[in-house]
mmCIF file of C-alpha atoms in Angstrom:
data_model
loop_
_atom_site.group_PDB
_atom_site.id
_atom_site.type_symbol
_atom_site.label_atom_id
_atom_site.label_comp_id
_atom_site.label_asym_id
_atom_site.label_seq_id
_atom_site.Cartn_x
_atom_site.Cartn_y
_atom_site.Cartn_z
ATOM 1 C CA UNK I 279 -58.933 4.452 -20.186
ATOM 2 C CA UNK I 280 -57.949 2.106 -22.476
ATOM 3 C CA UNK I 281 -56.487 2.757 -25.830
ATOM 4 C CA UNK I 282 -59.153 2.240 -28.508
ATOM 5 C CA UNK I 283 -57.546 -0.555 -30.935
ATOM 6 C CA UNK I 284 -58.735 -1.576 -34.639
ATOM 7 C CA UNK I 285 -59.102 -5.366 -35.820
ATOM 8 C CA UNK I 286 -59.640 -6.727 -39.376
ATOM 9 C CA UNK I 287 -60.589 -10.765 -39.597
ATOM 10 C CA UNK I 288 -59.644 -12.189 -42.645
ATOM 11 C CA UNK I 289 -61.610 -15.291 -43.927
ATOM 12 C CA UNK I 290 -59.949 -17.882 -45.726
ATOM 13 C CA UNK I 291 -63.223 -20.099 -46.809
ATOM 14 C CA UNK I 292 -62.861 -21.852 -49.956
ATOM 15 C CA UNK I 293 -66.779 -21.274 -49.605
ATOM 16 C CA UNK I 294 -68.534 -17.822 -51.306
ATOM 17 C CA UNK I 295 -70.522 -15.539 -49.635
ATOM 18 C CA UNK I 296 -73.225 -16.821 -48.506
ATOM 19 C CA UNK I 297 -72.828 -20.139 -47.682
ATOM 20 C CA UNK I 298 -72.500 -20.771 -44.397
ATOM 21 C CA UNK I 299 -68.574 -21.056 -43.050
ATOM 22 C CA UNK I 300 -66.606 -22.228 -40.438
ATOM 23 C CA UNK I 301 -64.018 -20.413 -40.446
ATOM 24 C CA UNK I 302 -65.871 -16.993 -40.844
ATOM 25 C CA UNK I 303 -67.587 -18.167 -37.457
ATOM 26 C CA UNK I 304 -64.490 -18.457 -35.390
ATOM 27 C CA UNK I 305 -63.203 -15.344 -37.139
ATOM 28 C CA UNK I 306 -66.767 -13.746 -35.926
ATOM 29 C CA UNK I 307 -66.111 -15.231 -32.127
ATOM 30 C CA UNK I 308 -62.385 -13.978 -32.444
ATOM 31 C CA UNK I 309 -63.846 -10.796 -33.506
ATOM 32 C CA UNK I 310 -66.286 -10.850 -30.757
ATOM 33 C CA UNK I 311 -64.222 -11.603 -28.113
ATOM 34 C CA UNK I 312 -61.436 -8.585 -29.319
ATOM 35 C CA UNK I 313 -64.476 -6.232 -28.620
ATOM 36 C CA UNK I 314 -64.486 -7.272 -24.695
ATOM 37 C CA UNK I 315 -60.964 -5.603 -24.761
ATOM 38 C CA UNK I 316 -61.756 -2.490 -26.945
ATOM 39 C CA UNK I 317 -60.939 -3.282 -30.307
ATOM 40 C CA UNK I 318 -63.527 -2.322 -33.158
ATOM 41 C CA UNK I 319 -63.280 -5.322 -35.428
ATOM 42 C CA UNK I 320 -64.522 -6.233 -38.892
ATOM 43 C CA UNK I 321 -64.534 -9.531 -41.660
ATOM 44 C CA UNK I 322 -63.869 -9.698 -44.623
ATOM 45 C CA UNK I 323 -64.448 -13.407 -46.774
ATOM 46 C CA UNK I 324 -61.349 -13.525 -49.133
ATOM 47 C CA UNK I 325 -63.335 -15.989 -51.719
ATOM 48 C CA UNK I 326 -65.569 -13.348 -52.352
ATOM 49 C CA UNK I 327 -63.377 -10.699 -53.965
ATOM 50 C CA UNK I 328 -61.106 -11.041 -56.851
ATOM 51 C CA UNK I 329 -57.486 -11.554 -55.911
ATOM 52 C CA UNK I 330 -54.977 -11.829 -58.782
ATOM 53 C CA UNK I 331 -52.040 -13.929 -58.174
ATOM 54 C CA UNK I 332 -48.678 -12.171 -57.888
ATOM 55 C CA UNK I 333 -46.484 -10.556 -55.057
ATOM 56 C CA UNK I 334 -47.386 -7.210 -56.075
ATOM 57 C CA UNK I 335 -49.692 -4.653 -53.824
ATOM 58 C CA UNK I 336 -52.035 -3.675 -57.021
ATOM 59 C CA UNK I 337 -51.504 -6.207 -59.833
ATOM 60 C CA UNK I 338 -53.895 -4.024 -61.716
ATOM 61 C CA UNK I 339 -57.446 -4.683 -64.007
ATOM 62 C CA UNK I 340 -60.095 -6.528 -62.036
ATOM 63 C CA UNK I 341 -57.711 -6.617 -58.863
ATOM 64 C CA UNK I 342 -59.327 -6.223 -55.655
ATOM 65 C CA UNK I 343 -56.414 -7.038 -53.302
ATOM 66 C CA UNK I 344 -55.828 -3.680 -52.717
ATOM 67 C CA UNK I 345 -59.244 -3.076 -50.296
ATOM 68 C CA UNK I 346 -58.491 -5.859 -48.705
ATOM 69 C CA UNK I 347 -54.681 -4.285 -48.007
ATOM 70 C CA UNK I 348 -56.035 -0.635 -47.191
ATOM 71 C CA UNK I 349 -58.047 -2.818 -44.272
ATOM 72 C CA UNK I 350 -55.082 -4.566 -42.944
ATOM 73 C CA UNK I 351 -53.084 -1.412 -43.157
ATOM 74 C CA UNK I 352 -55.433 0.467 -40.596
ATOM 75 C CA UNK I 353 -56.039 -2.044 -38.463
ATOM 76 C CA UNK I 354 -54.233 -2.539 -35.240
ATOM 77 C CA UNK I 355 -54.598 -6.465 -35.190
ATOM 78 C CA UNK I 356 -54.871 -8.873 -38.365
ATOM 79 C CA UNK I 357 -57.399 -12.298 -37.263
ATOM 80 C CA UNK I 358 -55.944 -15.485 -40.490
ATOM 81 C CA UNK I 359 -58.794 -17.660 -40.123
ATOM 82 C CA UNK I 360 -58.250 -20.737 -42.459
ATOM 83 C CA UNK I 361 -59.551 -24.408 -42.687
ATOM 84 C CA UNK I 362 -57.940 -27.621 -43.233
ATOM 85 C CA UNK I 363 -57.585 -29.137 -46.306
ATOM 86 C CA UNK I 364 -55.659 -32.118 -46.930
ATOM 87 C CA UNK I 365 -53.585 -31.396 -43.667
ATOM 88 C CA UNK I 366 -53.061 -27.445 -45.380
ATOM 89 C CA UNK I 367 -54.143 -24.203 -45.372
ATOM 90 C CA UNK I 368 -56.585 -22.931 -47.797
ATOM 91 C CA UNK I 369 -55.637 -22.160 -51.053
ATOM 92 C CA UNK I 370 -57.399 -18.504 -50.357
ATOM 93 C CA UNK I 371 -55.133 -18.496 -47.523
ATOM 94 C CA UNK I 372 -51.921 -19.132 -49.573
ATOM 95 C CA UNK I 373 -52.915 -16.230 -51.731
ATOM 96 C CA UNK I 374 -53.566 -13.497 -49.598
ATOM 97 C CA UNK I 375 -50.326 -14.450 -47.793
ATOM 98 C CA UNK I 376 -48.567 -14.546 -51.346
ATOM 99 C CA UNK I 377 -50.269 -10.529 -51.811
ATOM 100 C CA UNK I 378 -48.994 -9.687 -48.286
ATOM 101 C CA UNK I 379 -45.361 -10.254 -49.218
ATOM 102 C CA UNK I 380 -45.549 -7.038 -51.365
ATOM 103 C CA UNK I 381 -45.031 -5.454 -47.762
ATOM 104 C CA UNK I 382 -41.420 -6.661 -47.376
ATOM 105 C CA UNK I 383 -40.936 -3.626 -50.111
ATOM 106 C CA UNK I 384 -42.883 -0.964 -48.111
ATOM 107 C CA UNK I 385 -42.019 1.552 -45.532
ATOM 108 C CA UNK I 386 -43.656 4.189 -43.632
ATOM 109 C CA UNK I 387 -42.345 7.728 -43.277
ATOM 110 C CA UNK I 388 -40.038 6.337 -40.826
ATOM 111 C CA UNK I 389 -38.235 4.189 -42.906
ATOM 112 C CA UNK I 390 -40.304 0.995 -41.242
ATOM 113 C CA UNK I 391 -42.226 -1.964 -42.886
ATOM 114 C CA UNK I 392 -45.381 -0.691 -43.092
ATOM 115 C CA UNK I 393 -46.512 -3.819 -40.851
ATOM 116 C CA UNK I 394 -44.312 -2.990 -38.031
ATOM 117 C CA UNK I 395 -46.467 -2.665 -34.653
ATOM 118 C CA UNK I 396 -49.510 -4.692 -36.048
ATOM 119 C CA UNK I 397 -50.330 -7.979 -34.102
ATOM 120 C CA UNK I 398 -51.727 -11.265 -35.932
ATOM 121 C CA UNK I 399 -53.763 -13.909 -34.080
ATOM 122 C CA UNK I 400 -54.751 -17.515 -36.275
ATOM 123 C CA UNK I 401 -57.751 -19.592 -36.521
ATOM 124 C CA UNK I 402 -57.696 -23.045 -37.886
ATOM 125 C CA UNK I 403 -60.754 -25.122 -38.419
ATOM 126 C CA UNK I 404 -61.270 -28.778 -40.127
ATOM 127 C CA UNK I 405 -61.818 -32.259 -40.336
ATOM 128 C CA UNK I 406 -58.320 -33.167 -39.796
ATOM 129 C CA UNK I 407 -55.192 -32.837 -38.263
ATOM 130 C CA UNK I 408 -52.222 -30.029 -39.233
ATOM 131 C CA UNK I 409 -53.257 -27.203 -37.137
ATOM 132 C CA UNK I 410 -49.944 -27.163 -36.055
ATOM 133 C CA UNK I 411 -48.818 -27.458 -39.133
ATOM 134 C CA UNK I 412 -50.863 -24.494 -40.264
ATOM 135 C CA UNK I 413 -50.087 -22.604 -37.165
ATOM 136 C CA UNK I 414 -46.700 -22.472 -38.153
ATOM 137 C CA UNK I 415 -46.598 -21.748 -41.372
ATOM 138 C CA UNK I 416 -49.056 -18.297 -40.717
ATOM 139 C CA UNK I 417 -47.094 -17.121 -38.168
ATOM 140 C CA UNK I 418 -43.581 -17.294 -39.688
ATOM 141 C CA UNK I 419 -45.204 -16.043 -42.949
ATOM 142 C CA UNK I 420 -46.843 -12.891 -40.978
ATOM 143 C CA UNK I 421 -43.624 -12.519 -39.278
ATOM 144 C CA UNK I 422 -42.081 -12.341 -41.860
ATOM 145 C CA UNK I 423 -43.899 -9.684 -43.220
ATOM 146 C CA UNK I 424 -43.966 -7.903 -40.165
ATOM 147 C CA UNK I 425 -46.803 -9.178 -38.062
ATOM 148 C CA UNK I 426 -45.510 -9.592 -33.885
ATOM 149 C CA UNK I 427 -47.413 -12.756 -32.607
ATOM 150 C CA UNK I 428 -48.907 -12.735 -29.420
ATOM 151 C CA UNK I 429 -48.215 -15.811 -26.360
ATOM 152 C CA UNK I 430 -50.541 -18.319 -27.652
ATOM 153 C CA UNK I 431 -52.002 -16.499 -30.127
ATOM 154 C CA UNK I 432 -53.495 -19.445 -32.341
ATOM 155 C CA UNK I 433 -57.174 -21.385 -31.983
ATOM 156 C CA UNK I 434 -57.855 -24.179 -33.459
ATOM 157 C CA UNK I 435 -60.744 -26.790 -33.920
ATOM 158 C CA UNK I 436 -59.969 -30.486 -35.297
ATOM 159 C CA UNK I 437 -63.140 -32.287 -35.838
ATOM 160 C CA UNK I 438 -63.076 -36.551 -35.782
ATOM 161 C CA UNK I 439 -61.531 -37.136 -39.307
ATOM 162 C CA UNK I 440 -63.488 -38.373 -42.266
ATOM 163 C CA UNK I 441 -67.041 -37.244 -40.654
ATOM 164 C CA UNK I 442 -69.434 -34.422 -41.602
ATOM 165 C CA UNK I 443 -69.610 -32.603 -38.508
ATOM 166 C CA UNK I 444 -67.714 -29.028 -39.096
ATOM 167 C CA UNK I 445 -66.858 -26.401 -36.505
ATOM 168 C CA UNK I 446 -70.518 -24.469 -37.869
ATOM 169 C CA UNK I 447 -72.560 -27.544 -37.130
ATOM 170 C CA UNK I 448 -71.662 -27.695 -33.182
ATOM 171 C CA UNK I 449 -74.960 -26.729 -30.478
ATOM 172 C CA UNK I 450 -72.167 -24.940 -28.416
ATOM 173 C CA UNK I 451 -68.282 -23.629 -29.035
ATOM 174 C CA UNK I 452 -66.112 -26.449 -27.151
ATOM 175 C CA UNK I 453 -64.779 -25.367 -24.047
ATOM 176 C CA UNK I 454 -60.915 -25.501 -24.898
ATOM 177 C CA UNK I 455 -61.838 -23.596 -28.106
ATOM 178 C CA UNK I 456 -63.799 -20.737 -26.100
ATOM 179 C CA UNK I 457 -60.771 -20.817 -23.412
ATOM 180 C CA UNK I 458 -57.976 -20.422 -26.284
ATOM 181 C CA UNK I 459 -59.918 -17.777 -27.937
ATOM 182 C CA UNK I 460 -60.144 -15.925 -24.595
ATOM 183 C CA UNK I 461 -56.003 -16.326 -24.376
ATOM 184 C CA UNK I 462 -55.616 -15.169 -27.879
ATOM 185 C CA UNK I 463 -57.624 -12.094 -27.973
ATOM 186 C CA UNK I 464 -56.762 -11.089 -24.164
ATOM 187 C CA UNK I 465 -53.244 -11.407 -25.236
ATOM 188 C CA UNK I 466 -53.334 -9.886 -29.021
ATOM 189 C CA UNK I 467 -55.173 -6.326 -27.701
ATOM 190 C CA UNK I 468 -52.003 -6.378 -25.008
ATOM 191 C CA UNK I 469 -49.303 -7.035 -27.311
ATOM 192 C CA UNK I 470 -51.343 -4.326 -29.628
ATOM 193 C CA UNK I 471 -51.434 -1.537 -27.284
ATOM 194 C CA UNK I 472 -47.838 -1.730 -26.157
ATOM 195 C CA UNK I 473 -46.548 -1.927 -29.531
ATOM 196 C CA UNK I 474 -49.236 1.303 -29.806
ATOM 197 C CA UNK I 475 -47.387 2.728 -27.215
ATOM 198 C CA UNK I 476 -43.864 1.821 -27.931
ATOM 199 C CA UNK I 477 -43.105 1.186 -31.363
ATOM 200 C CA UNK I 478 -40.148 -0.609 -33.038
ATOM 201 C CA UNK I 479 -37.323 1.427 -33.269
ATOM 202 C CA UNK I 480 -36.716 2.528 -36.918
ATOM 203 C CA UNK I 481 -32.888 1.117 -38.328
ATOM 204 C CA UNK I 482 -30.168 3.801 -38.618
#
């Protein structure tokens, strides 16, 4: 029997809740397609909560940063779904990696970063190219932090620049989408369950 695994997608729409996203829709199919392995998966839309700026876990008053933390601290696998703008990531995205850099100060009872063991996959959607781009700036910032990236752990979706067409507004997901978000999740709830398994040594 497997071993049951946790998942939290975070959404990095510049769009509120409940306008209809893009990126919350490959985070849902990312989600989706974790479940076929065994991992119980929610989302959570960043834009919709209150995220001070800082580098701090709790930077206090109206600062909701902190559920959104709890989240990624129980779950086994962290989904970054962001979309393009101006060949970037989000703004939303650039914050809640800014808040997850409080974790290079954290240990467990080990003496570990508390990320240690947790997997990250990406999603990228947009208009425009710098998926690459993107790709590698969210995967040496969660590495950073702690994060392991899985073999081809990043999907993206580049629609034909300067037209309306977005991700949400295809009849069916693009085959080489579908196929890299098979790869992805396949590979993220492996990496997640040897790491479950195995974890990183702590440092003497």
């Amino acid at each position: 029997m497997k071993t049951p695994l946790t998942a939290v997608a975070v959404s990095c729409t510049l769009k509120p809740s409940p306008a209809a996203s893009s990126s919350d829709l490959l985070a849902t199919q990312l989600l989706d397609s974790l479940a076929g392995h065994g991992v119980t998966g929610s989302l959570v839309r960043a834009v919709d909560l209150s995220l001070s700026p800082g580098v701090e876990k709790d930077m206090g008053g109206d600062d909701e940063w902190p559920s959104i933390r709890r989240r990624v601290l129980d779950a086994d696998i962290l989904v970054f779904v962001t979309p393009t703008w101006m060949g970037q990531h989000s703004s939303v995205a650039q914050r809640v990696l800014e808040r997850l850099d409080a974790e290079l100060g954290e240990t467990d009872a080990r003496g570990r970063p508390t990320l240690f063991d947790k997997v990250a996959v990406a999603g990228i959607v947009g208009n425009e190219d710098g998926a690459h781009h993107i790709a590698a700036i969210l995967f040496q910032s969660l590495n950073d932090v702690g994060f392991t990236v899985p073999a081809q752990g990043s999907v993206y979706w580049n629609g034909e620049a300067m037209h309306t067409t977005d991700y949400k507004d295809l009849a069916e997901t693009p085959e080489k989408v579908a196929s890299a978000i098979g790869t992805a999740t396949r590979n993220a709830a492996h990496l997640a369950r040897a790491l479950k398994g195995q974890e990183y040594p702590a440092g003497t």
